[in-house]
CSV table of C-alpha atoms in Angstrom, one decimal:
chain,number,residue,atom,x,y,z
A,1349,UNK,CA,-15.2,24.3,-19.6
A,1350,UNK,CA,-12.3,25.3,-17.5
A,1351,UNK,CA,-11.4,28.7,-17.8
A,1352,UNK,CA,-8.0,28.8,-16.3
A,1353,UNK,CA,-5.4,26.6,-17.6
A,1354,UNK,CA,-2.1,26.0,-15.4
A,1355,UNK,CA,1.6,25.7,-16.3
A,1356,UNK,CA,3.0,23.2,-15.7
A,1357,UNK,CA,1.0,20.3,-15.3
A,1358,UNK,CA,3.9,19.1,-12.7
A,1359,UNK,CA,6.9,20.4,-11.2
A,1360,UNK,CA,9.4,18.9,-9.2
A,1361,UNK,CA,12.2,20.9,-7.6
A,1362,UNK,CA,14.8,20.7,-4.5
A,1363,UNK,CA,13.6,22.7,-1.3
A,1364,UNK,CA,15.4,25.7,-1.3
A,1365,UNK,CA,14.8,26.1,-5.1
A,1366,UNK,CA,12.1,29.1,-6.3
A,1367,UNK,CA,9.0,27.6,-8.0
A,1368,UNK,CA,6.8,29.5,-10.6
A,1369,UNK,CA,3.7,28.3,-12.2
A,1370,UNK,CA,1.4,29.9,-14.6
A,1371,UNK,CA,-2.3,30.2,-15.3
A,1372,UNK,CA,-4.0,31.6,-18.1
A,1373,UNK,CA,-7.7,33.1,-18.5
A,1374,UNK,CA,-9.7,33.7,-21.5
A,1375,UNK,CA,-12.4,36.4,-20.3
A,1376,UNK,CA,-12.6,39.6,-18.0
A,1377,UNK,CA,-11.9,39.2,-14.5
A,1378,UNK,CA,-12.3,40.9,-11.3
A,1379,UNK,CA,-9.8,39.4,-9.2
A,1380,UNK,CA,-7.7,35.9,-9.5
A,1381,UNK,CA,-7.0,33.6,-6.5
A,1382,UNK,CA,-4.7,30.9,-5.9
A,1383,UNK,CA,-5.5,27.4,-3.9
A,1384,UNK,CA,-3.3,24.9,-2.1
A,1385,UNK,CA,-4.3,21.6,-2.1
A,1386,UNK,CA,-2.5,18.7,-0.3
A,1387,UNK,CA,-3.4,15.3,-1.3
A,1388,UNK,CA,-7.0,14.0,-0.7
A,1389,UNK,CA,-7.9,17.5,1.1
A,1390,UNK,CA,-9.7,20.4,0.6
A,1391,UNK,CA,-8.6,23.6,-0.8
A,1392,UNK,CA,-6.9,26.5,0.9
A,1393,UNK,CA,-7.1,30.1,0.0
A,1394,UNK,CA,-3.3,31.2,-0.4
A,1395,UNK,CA,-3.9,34.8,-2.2
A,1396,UNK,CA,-6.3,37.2,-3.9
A,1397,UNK,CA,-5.4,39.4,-6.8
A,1398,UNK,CA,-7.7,42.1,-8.0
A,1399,UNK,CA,-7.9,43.3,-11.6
A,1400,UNK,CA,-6.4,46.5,-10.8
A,1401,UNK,CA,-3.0,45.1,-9.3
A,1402,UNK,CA,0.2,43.9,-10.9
A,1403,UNK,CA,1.9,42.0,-7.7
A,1404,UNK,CA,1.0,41.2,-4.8
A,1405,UNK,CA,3.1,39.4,-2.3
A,1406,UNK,CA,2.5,37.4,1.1
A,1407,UNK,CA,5.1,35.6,3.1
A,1408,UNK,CA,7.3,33.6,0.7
A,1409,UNK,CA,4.3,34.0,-2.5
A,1410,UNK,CA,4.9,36.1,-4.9
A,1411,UNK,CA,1.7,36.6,-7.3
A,1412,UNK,CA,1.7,38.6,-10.2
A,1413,UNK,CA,-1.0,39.4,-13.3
A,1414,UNK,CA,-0.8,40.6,-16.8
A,1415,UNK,CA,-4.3,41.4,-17.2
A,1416,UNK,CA,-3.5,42.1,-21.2
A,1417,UNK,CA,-2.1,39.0,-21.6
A,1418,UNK,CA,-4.9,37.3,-19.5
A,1419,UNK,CA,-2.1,35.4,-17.2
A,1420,UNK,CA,-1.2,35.1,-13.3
A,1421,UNK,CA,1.8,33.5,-12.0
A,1422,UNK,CA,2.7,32.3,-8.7
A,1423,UNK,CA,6.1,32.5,-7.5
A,1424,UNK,CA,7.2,30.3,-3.9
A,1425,UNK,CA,10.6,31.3,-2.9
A,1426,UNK,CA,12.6,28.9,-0.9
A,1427,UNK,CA,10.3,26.2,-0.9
A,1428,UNK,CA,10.0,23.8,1.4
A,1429,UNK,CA,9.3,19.8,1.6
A,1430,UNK,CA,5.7,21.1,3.0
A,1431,UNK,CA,5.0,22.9,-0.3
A,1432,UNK,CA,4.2,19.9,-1.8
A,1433,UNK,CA,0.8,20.0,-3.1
A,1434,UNK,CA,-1.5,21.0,-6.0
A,1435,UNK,CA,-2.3,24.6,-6.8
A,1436,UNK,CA,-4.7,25.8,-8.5
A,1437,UNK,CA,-5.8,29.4,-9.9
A,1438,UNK,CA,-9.0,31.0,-9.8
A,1439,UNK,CA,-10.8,33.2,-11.4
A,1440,UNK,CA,-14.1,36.0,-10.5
A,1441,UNK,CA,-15.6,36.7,-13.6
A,1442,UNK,CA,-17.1,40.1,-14.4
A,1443,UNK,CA,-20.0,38.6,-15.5
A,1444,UNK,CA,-21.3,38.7,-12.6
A,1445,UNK,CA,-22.2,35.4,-11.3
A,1446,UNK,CA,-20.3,35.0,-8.2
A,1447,UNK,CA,-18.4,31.3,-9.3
A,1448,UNK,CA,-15.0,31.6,-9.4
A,1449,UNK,CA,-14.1,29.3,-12.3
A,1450,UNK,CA,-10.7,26.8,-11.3
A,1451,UNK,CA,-8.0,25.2,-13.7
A,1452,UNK,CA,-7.1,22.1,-13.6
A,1453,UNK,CA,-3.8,22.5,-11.5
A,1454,UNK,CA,-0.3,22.1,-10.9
A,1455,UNK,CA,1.4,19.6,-9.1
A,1456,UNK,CA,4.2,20.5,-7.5
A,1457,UNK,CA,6.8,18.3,-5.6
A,1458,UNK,CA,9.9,19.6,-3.5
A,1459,UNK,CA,12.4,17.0,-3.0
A,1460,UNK,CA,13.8,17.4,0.7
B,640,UNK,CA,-10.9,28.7,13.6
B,641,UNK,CA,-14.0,29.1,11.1
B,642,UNK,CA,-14.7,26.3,9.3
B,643,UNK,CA,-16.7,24.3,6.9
B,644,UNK,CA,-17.2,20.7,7.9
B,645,UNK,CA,-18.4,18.1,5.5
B,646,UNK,CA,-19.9,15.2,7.5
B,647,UNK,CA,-17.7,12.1,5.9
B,648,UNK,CA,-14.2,11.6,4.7
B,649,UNK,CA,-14.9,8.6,2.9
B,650,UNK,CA,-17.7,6.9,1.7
B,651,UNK,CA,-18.8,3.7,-0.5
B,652,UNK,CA,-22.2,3.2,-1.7
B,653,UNK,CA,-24.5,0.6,-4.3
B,654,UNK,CA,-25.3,1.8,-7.5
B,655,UNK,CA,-29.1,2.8,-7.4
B,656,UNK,CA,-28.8,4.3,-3.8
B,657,UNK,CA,-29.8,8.0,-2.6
B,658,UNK,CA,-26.8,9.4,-1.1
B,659,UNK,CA,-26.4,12.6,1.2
B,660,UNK,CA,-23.5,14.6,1.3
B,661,UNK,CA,-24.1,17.0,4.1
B,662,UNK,CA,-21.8,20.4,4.6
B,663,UNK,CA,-21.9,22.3,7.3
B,664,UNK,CA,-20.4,25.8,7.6
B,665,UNK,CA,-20.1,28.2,10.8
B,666,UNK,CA,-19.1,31.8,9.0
B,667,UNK,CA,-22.6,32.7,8.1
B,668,UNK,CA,-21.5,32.8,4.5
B,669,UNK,CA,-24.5,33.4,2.4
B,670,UNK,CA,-22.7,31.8,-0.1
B,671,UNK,CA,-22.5,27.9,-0.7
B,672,UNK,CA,-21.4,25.5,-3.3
B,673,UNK,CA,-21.0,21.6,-4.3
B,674,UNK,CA,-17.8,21.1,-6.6
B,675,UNK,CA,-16.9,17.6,-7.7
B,676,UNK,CA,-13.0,17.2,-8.7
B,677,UNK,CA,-12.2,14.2,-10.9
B,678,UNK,CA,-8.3,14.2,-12.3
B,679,UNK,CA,-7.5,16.1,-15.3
B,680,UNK,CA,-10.7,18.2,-14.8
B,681,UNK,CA,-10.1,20.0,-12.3
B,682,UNK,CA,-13.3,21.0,-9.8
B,683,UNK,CA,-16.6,21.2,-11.9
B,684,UNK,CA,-19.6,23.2,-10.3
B,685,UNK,CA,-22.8,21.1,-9.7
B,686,UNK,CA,-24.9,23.6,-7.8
B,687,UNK,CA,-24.4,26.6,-5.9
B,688,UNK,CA,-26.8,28.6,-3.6
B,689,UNK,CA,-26.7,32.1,-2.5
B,690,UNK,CA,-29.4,32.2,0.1
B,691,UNK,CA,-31.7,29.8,1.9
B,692,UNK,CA,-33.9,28.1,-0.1
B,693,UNK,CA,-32.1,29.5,-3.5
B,694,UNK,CA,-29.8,27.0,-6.1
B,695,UNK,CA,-29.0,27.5,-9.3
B,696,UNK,CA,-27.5,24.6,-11.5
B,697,UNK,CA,-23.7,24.9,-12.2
B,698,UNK,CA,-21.8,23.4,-15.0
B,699,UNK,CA,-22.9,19.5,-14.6
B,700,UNK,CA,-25.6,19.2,-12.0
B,701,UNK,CA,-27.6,16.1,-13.7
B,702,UNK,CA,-27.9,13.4,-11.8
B,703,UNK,CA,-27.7,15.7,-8.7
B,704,UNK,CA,-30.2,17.7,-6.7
B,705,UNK,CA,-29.2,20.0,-3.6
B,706,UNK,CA,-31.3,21.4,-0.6
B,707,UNK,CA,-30.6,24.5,1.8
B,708,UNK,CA,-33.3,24.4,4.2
B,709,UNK,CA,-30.9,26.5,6.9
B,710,UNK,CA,-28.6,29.1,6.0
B,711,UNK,CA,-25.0,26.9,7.4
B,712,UNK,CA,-26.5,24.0,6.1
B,713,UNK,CA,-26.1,22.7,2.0
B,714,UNK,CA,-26.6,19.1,1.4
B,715,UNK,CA,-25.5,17.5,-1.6
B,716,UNK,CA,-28.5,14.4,-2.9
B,717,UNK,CA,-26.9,11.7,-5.6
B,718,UNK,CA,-30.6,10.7,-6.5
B,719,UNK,CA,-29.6,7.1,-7.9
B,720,UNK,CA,-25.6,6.7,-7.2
B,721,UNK,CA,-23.7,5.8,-10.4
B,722,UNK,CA,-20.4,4.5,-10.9
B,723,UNK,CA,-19.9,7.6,-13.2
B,724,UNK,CA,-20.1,9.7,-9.9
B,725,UNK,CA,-17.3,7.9,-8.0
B,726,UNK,CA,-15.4,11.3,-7.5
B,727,UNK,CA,-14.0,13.7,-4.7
B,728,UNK,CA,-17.1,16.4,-4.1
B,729,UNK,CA,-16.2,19.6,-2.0
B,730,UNK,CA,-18.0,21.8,-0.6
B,731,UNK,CA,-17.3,25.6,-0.4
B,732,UNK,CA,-18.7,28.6,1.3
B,733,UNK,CA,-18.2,32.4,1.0
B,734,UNK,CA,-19.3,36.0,1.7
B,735,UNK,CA,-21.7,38.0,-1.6
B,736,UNK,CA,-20.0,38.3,-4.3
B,737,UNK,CA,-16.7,37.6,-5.4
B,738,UNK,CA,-14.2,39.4,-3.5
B,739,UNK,CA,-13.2,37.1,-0.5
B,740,UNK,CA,-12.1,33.7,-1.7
B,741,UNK,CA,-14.2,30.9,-1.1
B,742,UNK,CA,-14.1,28.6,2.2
B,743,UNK,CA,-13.4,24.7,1.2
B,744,UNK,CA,-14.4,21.8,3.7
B,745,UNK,CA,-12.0,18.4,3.6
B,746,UNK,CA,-13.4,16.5,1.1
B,747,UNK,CA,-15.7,13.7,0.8
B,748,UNK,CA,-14.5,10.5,-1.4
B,749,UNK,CA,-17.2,8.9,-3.0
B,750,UNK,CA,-17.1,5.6,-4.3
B,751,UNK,CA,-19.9,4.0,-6.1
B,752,UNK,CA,-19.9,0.4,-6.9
């Protein structure tokens, strides 16, 4: 089963508009990632949390994690019609096993 | 601009035929895996390998076998296509352990019919 569960499912917002999604883990973690995906391609690697941290940032992402509460969320300021895509959170379990375990998505759409 | 390169975009295949995915990746990641991403599930694990010659099974690998002869090669083997395995697989590479993020390739579209 899917360990990490975004929020929203979709999104749609005008570009210049921030947009914030959620994703909630049920076990231990070392780090949490999140993934861009644009329709019909792979994934890309946007950003890496570790367990330790509360925010990290990186160009216009913003990504922060409640470890206690077992929830990330990813901010894009000022988002642009090429933000459209999926995104998807990750997570590195501490059990050990080296497979990040991915949620189901969301799909965001910024109107131009 | 490291890379991993799956060897089709798109395919369409019989029910009842072997099918090869192939993935190819030029990092020298000792890590590889085989995801298939179906909507509303998200990507599932079907194998993983973290060394040549080594697999393990991942969440749903029956009806699926996988082979890593060389260590930036991981093929993907749909014994006896079903339509149940139409789906988008990906394949994904990374460094040991967890800490780096994984690799993805483009995709391959698989359509059984």
């Amino acid at each position: 089963s899917q360990q990490g569960e975004e929020d929203p499912q979709a999104l749609s917002i005008q570009e210049g508009e921030n947009a914030t999604m959620n994703c909630s883990y049920k076990t231990s973690i070392n780090n949490l990632q999140w993934y861009r995906q644009n329709s019909g391609r792979g994934l890309v690697h946007l950003i890496l949390i570790r367990s330790n941290e509360r925010e990290k940032h990186s160009g216009r992402l913003r990504v922060t994690l409640d470890t206690s509460k077992k929830s990330s969320s990813l901010l894009i300021t000022a988002s642009r019609a090429a933000d459209t895509a999926s995104y998807f959170c990750a997570t590195d379990p501490t059990s050990g096993t080296y497979k990040y375990i991915f949620g189901t998505g969301t799909r965001l759409k910024v109107l131009a | 601009d490291v890379k991993v390169t799956q060897s089709s975009r798109y395919l369409v295949k019989r029910t009842g035929e072997k099918v090869f995915l192939e993935c190819v990746q030029d990092m020298d990641h000792e890590n590889m895996f085989w995801y298939r991403q179906d909507p509303g599930l998200g990507l599932r694990l079907i194998y993983f390998s973290y060394d040549v010659k080594m697999k393990e099974k991942g969440d749903i690998p029956e009806g699926y076998s996988v082979s890593r002869e060389k260590k930036e090669r991981f093929s993907l083997i749909l014994e006896s296509a079903s339509t149940n395995q139409t789906s988008m697989y990906l394949c994904a590479s990374s460094l040991p352990g967890g800490s780096y993020g994984y690799t993805f390739g483009s995709g391959t579209r698989l359509t059984v019919v």
